[in-house]
Amino acid sequence: MSSAPARDHASLQQAAKRNLWLHFTRHSGFADADIPMIVRGEGQYVFDQHGKRYLDGLSGLFVSQIGHGRADVAEAGARQGAELAYFPLWSYAHPRAVELAERLAAYAPGDLNRVFFTTSGSEAVESAWKLAKQYFRLTGEPSRYKVLSRYIAYHGTTHGALAITGLPDIKMPFEPLPAGGVRVPNTNFYRAPAFVADDVVAFGAWAADEIERAILREGPESVAAIYLEPVQNSGGCFPPPPGYFQRVREICDEYGVLLVSDEVICAFGRLGHIFGCERYGYTPDIITFAKGVTSGYAPMGGMMVSDRLMEPYLRDTHSFLHGVTFAGHPVSCAVALANLDVFEKEDLLGNVRANEGAFRATLERLSDLPIVGDVRGDGYFYGIEMVKDKATRETFDDDESERLLRGFLSHALFDAGLVCRADDRGDPVIQLSPPLTCTQEHFDEMEQILRSVLTQAWQRL
Ligand SMILES: Cc1ncc(COP(=O)(O)O)c(C=O)c1O
């Protein structure tokens, strides 16, 4: 423990406002207000500098699967730091990276046996694109470079990952982005086109067939990969319709396109399985992961790759011409192993599977509110879509959305003691992704806070 005296609140705020640059944040909003400052975490809760408690309904940022304040996991990192704090995976291995790769390969479906570590989700997404491009060069199909992904899907912010992200507003200031990003429909059944709006299976078949049409339009010989999340986050948790991924797999096989399951959010228990693809019964060619692999006790990302994709890289003088200094950091690997130990010892997957029905049912109670249009998701991952008119599903215009989300809901939910996300990158939604240790008492607390704040929001409209 540091012996330095605790810093007083006012001077910390001052320094935060003067020196710290927050991500995706309007700093002008803090001209006359404090920046929220979280100082401590314990289990499902975090605490601010005044000691006020908040239920962490978003696991920080879809990260803290095992919850906060686990000294055993933190200590695993500290022990590793003392033993070997750093050595690169460039030409060398170290035991924790090997053990973690072996363990992840044992969890992964099919022949996904090879792990390439990164330090973040964006790097994982971008690495998978580079791997695919170089793979096709090595296997005699050098014209394949394009990547398909879904409208309003978020796949990260570095230039390559941003080219795959399907959110025009966050791409625009950085155009031109790397060429080759192509959009296909997402699986938002609540907003399905009229001709499939009554039949979720037909909707899923249509959305998957649109992928085939996009591949044919672009020219199959130019398409390298498609990136899909098991449950799409951005837009508010779109689960896949039954049969969707099976049809996508068929299409990818037919046209030689690699299926990348972007599981930066959906892996490590979020959907009750180590990997989200298991829940929906498909085997991708690559899984990208980050966040929950360490539950945030250290940063880490990576990709699981099939033996088939590794094969050309094992031949002759070839190597994957890509790497980052801190990938597979020994401390992060040790923490990830300790995190996975917690998953096993405390049966967190079992907890999610046993309680997800209760979580859904508790959130669905909110459907009696006039502002709640749709409650959707799977596992411990839910989106609540807000509407102006339930009968017509009319959404809010930009101005209303701005007043509702930024002007009121985001602050009001936090002030009421709930960390969650009010987002309008698609239609306005509130997103929940709590620690996997949550049980009914936490679901009830979320529901009560949401009920009270959403009722006030409706009254203000
Ligand atoms: C599906 C998905 N892919 C990629 C990313 C980017 O991850 P990171 O923020 O670690 O770069 C995210 C981040 O939320 C994500 O949700």
CSV table of N, CA, C and O in Angstrom, one decimal, residues 148-150 153 155 184-187 200-201 203-209 211 226-233 238-254 257-263 266 271 275-287 378:
chain,number,residue,atom,x,y,z
A,148,LEU,N,-16.5,-7.8,-44.9
A,148,LEU,CA,-17.9,-7.5,-44.7
A,148,LEU,C,-18.1,-7.4,-43.2
A,148,LEU,O,-17.5,-8.1,-42.4
A,149,SER,N,-19.0,-6.5,-42.8
A,149,SER,CA,-19.5,-6.4,-41.4
A,149,SER,C,-20.9,-5.8,-41.4
A,149,SER,O,-21.3,-5.3,-42.5
A,150,ARG,N,-21.5,-5.7,-40.3
A,150,ARG,CA,-22.9,-5.3,-40.3
A,150,ARG,C,-23.1,-3.8,-39.9
A,150,ARG,O,-22.3,-3.2,-39.2
A,153,ALA,N,-22.5,-2.0,-36.5
A,153,ALA,CA,-21.7,-2.8,-35.6
A,153,ALA,C,-20.4,-2.1,-35.2
A,153,ALA,O,-19.8,-1.4,-36.0
A,155,HIS,N,-16.5,-2.5,-34.1
A,155,HIS,CA,-15.4,-3.4,-34.1
A,155,HIS,C,-14.1,-2.8,-33.7
A,155,HIS,O,-13.1,-3.3,-33.9
A,184,VAL,N,-23.3,-5.1,-44.5
A,184,VAL,CA,-24.5,-6.0,-44.7
A,184,VAL,C,-25.5,-5.8,-43.6
A,184,VAL,O,-25.1,-5.2,-42.5
A,185,PRO,N,-26.7,-6.2,-43.7
A,185,PRO,CA,-27.7,-6.0,-42.7
A,185,PRO,C,-27.4,-6.6,-41.3
A,185,PRO,O,-26.7,-7.7,-41.3
A,186,ASN,N,-27.8,-6.0,-40.3
A,186,ASN,CA,-27.7,-6.6,-38.9
A,186,ASN,C,-29.0,-7.4,-38.6
A,186,ASN,O,-29.8,-7.5,-39.5
A,187,THR,N,-29.0,-7.9,-37.4
A,187,THR,CA,-30.2,-8.8,-37.1
A,187,THR,C,-31.1,-8.2,-36.1
A,187,THR,O,-31.5,-8.8,-35.1
A,200,VAL,N,-39.2,-14.7,-37.5
A,200,VAL,CA,-37.8,-14.4,-37.2
A,200,VAL,C,-36.9,-15.3,-38.0
A,200,VAL,O,-35.8,-15.0,-38.3
A,201,VAL,N,-37.4,-16.5,-38.3
A,201,VAL,CA,-36.5,-17.5,-39.1
A,201,VAL,C,-36.3,-16.9,-40.5
A,201,VAL,O,-35.2,-16.9,-41.1
A,203,PHE,N,-36.6,-13.9,-41.4
A,203,PHE,CA,-35.8,-12.7,-41.2
A,203,PHE,C,-34.3,-13.0,-41.2
A,203,PHE,O,-33.5,-12.4,-41.9
A,204,GLY,N,-34.0,-14.0,-40.4
A,204,GLY,CA,-32.6,-14.5,-40.3
A,204,GLY,C,-32.1,-15.0,-41.7
A,204,GLY,O,-30.9,-14.7,-42.0
A,205,ALA,N,-32.9,-15.7,-42.4
A,205,ALA,CA,-32.5,-16.3,-43.7
A,205,ALA,C,-32.3,-15.1,-44.6
A,205,ALA,O,-31.3,-15.1,-45.4
A,206,TRP,N,-33.1,-14.1,-44.6
A,206,TRP,CA,-33.0,-13.0,-45.5
A,206,TRP,C,-31.6,-12.2,-45.1
A,206,TRP,O,-30.9,-11.9,-46.0
A,207,ALA,N,-31.4,-12.0,-43.8
A,207,ALA,CA,-30.2,-11.3,-43.4
A,207,ALA,C,-29.0,-12.0,-43.8
A,207,ALA,O,-28.0,-11.4,-44.3
A,208,ALA,N,-29.0,-13.4,-43.7
A,208,ALA,CA,-27.8,-14.2,-44.1
A,208,ALA,C,-27.7,-14.2,-45.6
A,208,ALA,O,-26.6,-14.0,-46.2
A,209,ASP,N,-28.8,-14.3,-46.3
A,209,ASP,CA,-28.7,-14.3,-47.8
A,209,ASP,C,-28.2,-12.9,-48.3
A,209,ASP,O,-27.6,-12.9,-49.4
A,211,ILE,N,-25.8,-11.4,-47.1
A,211,ILE,CA,-24.3,-11.6,-47.1
A,211,ILE,C,-23.9,-12.2,-48.4
A,211,ILE,O,-22.9,-11.8,-49.1
A,226,ILE,N,-15.6,-12.0,-43.2
A,226,ILE,CA,-16.8,-11.3,-42.6
A,226,ILE,C,-16.6,-11.3,-41.1
A,226,ILE,O,-16.3,-12.4,-40.5
A,227,TYR,N,-16.9,-10.2,-40.5
A,227,TYR,CA,-16.8,-10.0,-39.1
A,227,TYR,C,-18.2,-10.0,-38.5
A,227,TYR,O,-19.0,-9.1,-38.9
A,228,LEU,N,-18.5,-10.9,-37.6
A,228,LEU,CA,-19.8,-10.9,-37.0
A,228,LEU,C,-19.7,-11.1,-35.5
A,228,LEU,O,-18.9,-12.0,-35.1
A,229,GLU,N,-20.4,-10.3,-34.6
A,229,GLU,CA,-20.4,-10.7,-33.2
A,229,GLU,C,-21.5,-11.7,-33.0
A,229,GLU,O,-22.6,-11.6,-33.7
A,230,PRO,N,-21.4,-12.6,-32.1
A,230,PRO,CA,-22.4,-13.6,-31.8
A,230,PRO,C,-23.7,-12.8,-31.5
A,230,PRO,O,-24.8,-13.1,-32.0
A,231,VAL,N,-23.7,-11.9,-30.6
A,231,VAL,CA,-24.8,-10.9,-30.3
A,231,VAL,C,-24.2,-9.5,-30.6
A,231,VAL,O,-23.2,-9.1,-30.0
A,232,GLN,N,-24.8,-8.8,-31.6
A,232,GLN,CA,-24.3,-7.5,-31.9
A,232,GLN,C,-24.5,-6.5,-30.8
A,232,GLN,O,-25.7,-6.4,-30.4
A,233,ASN,N,-23.5,-5.9,-30.4
A,233,ASN,CA,-23.6,-4.9,-29.3
A,233,ASN,C,-24.3,-3.6,-29.7
A,233,ASN,O,-25.3,-3.2,-29.2
A,238,PHE,N,-28.4,-7.3,-30.5
A,238,PHE,CA,-29.2,-8.1,-31.5
A,238,PHE,C,-28.8,-9.5,-31.5
A,238,PHE,O,-27.7,-9.9,-32.1
A,239,PRO,N,-29.5,-10.4,-30.9
A,239,PRO,CA,-29.2,-11.8,-31.0
A,239,PRO,C,-29.4,-12.4,-32.4
A,239,PRO,O,-30.2,-11.8,-33.1
A,240,PRO,N,-28.7,-13.4,-32.8
A,240,PRO,CA,-28.9,-14.0,-34.1
A,240,PRO,C,-30.2,-14.7,-34.2
A,240,PRO,O,-30.5,-15.5,-33.3
A,241,PRO,N,-31.0,-14.6,-35.3
A,241,PRO,CA,-32.2,-15.4,-35.4
A,241,PRO,C,-31.8,-16.9,-35.6
A,241,PRO,O,-30.6,-17.2,-36.0
A,242,PRO,N,-32.7,-17.8,-35.2
A,242,PRO,CA,-32.3,-19.2,-35.3
A,242,PRO,C,-31.9,-19.5,-36.8
A,242,PRO,O,-32.6,-19.1,-37.7
A,243,GLY,N,-30.9,-20.3,-36.9
A,243,GLY,CA,-30.4,-20.7,-38.3
A,243,GLY,C,-29.5,-19.7,-39.0
A,243,GLY,O,-28.9,-20.0,-40.0
A,244,TYR,N,-29.4,-18.5,-38.5
A,244,TYR,CA,-28.7,-17.4,-39.1
A,244,TYR,C,-27.2,-17.8,-39.3
A,244,TYR,O,-26.6,-17.8,-40.4
A,245,PHE,N,-26.6,-18.2,-38.2
A,245,PHE,CA,-25.1,-18.5,-38.3
A,245,PHE,C,-24.9,-19.8,-39.1
A,245,PHE,O,-23.8,-19.9,-39.8
A,246,GLN,N,-25.8,-20.7,-39.1
A,246,GLN,CA,-25.6,-21.9,-39.9
A,246,GLN,C,-25.6,-21.5,-41.4
A,246,GLN,O,-24.7,-22.0,-42.2
A,247,ARG,N,-26.5,-20.7,-41.8
A,247,ARG,CA,-26.5,-20.2,-43.2
A,247,ARG,C,-25.3,-19.4,-43.5
A,247,ARG,O,-24.7,-19.5,-44.6
A,248,VAL,N,-24.8,-18.5,-42.6
A,248,VAL,CA,-23.6,-17.7,-42.8
A,248,VAL,C,-22.4,-18.7,-43.0
A,248,VAL,O,-21.6,-18.5,-43.9
A,249,ARG,N,-22.3,-19.7,-42.2
A,249,ARG,CA,-21.2,-20.6,-42.3
A,249,ARG,C,-21.2,-21.3,-43.7
A,249,ARG,O,-20.2,-21.4,-44.4
A,250,GLU,N,-22.4,-21.7,-44.2
A,250,GLU,CA,-22.5,-22.3,-45.5
A,250,GLU,C,-22.0,-21.3,-46.6
A,250,GLU,O,-21.3,-21.7,-47.5
A,251,ILE,N,-22.5,-20.1,-46.5
A,251,ILE,CA,-22.1,-19.1,-47.5
A,251,ILE,C,-20.6,-18.9,-47.5
A,251,ILE,O,-19.9,-18.8,-48.5
A,252,CYS,N,-20.0,-18.8,-46.3
A,252,CYS,CA,-18.6,-18.5,-46.2
A,252,CYS,C,-17.8,-19.7,-46.8
A,252,CYS,O,-16.8,-19.5,-47.5
A,253,ASP,N,-18.3,-20.9,-46.5
A,253,ASP,CA,-17.6,-22.1,-47.1
A,253,ASP,C,-17.7,-22.1,-48.6
A,253,ASP,O,-16.8,-22.4,-49.3
A,254,GLU,N,-18.9,-21.8,-49.1
A,254,GLU,CA,-19.1,-21.8,-50.6
A,254,GLU,C,-18.2,-20.8,-51.3
A,254,GLU,O,-17.7,-21.1,-52.4
A,257,VAL,N,-14.8,-17.5,-48.0
A,257,VAL,CA,-14.7,-16.3,-47.1
A,257,VAL,C,-14.5,-16.7,-45.7
A,257,VAL,O,-15.1,-17.6,-45.2
A,258,LEU,N,-13.5,-16.1,-45.0
A,258,LEU,CA,-13.3,-16.4,-43.6
A,258,LEU,C,-14.3,-15.8,-42.7
A,258,LEU,O,-14.7,-14.6,-42.8
A,259,LEU,N,-14.8,-16.6,-41.7
A,259,LEU,CA,-15.8,-16.2,-40.8
A,259,LEU,C,-15.1,-15.8,-39.5
A,259,LEU,O,-14.5,-16.7,-38.8
A,260,VAL,N,-15.1,-14.5,-39.2
A,260,VAL,CA,-14.4,-14.0,-37.9
A,260,VAL,C,-15.6,-13.8,-36.9
A,260,VAL,O,-16.4,-12.9,-37.2
A,261,SER,N,-15.5,-14.5,-35.8
A,261,SER,CA,-16.5,-14.2,-34.7
A,261,SER,C,-15.8,-13.2,-33.8
A,261,SER,O,-14.9,-13.5,-33.1
A,262,ASP,N,-16.3,-12.0,-33.9
A,262,ASP,CA,-15.7,-10.9,-33.0
A,262,ASP,C,-16.4,-11.0,-31.6
A,262,ASP,O,-17.5,-10.5,-31.4
A,263,GLU,N,-15.6,-11.6,-30.7
A,263,GLU,CA,-16.2,-11.9,-29.4
A,263,GLU,C,-15.5,-11.1,-28.3
A,263,GLU,O,-15.4,-11.5,-27.2
A,266,CYS,N,-18.6,-10.9,-26.4
A,266,CYS,CA,-19.4,-12.1,-26.1
A,266,CYS,C,-18.6,-13.3,-25.6
A,266,CYS,O,-19.3,-14.3,-25.2
A,271,LEU,N,-22.3,-14.9,-22.5
A,271,LEU,CA,-23.5,-15.6,-23.0
A,271,LEU,C,-23.6,-17.0,-22.4
A,271,LEU,O,-24.3,-17.9,-22.9
A,275,PHE,N,-16.8,-19.2,-25.2
A,275,PHE,CA,-16.9,-18.5,-26.5
A,275,PHE,C,-18.4,-18.5,-26.9
A,275,PHE,O,-19.1,-19.4,-26.9
A,276,GLY,N,-18.7,-17.3,-27.4
A,276,GLY,CA,-20.2,-17.0,-27.7
A,276,GLY,C,-20.6,-17.9,-28.9
A,276,GLY,O,-21.8,-18.3,-29.0
A,277,CYS,N,-19.7,-18.2,-29.8
A,277,CYS,CA,-20.1,-19.0,-31.0
A,277,CYS,C,-20.7,-20.4,-30.5
A,277,CYS,O,-21.6,-20.9,-31.2
A,278,GLU,N,-20.2,-20.9,-29.4
A,278,GLU,CA,-20.7,-22.2,-28.9
A,278,GLU,C,-22.2,-22.1,-28.6
A,278,GLU,O,-23.0,-23.1,-28.9
A,279,ARG,N,-22.7,-21.0,-28.1
A,279,ARG,CA,-24.1,-20.9,-27.8
A,279,ARG,C,-25.0,-21.0,-29.0
A,279,ARG,O,-26.1,-21.6,-28.9
A,280,TYR,N,-24.5,-20.5,-30.2
A,280,TYR,CA,-25.3,-20.6,-31.4
A,280,TYR,C,-24.9,-21.6,-32.3
A,280,TYR,O,-25.3,-21.7,-33.5
A,281,GLY,N,-24.0,-22.5,-31.9
A,281,GLY,CA,-23.6,-23.7,-32.7
A,281,GLY,C,-22.9,-23.5,-34.0
A,281,GLY,O,-23.2,-24.2,-34.9
A,282,TYR,N,-22.0,-22.6,-34.0
A,282,TYR,CA,-21.2,-22.4,-35.3
A,282,TYR,C,-19.7,-22.4,-34.9
A,282,TYR,O,-19.3,-22.0,-33.8
A,283,THR,N,-18.9,-22.8,-35.9
A,283,THR,CA,-17.5,-22.8,-35.7
A,283,THR,C,-16.9,-21.8,-36.7
A,283,THR,O,-16.9,-22.0,-37.9
A,284,PRO,N,-16.3,-20.7,-36.2
A,284,PRO,CA,-15.7,-19.7,-37.1
A,284,PRO,C,-14.3,-20.1,-37.5
A,284,PRO,O,-13.8,-21.1,-37.0
A,285,ASP,N,-13.7,-19.3,-38.3
A,285,ASP,CA,-12.3,-19.6,-38.7
A,285,ASP,C,-11.4,-18.8,-37.7
A,285,ASP,O,-10.2,-19.3,-37.5
A,286,ILE,N,-11.8,-17.7,-37.2
A,286,ILE,CA,-11.1,-16.9,-36.3
A,286,ILE,C,-12.0,-16.4,-35.2
A,286,ILE,O,-13.2,-16.0,-35.5
A,287,ILE,N,-11.6,-16.4,-33.9
A,287,ILE,CA,-12.3,-15.7,-32.9
A,287,ILE,C,-11.4,-14.5,-32.4
A,287,ILE,O,-10.3,-14.8,-32.0
A,378,ASP,N,-29.3,-11.9,-24.7
A,378,ASP,CA,-29.1,-13.3,-24.3
A,378,ASP,C,-28.1,-13.3,-23.1
A,378,ASP,O,-27.3,-12.3,-23.0
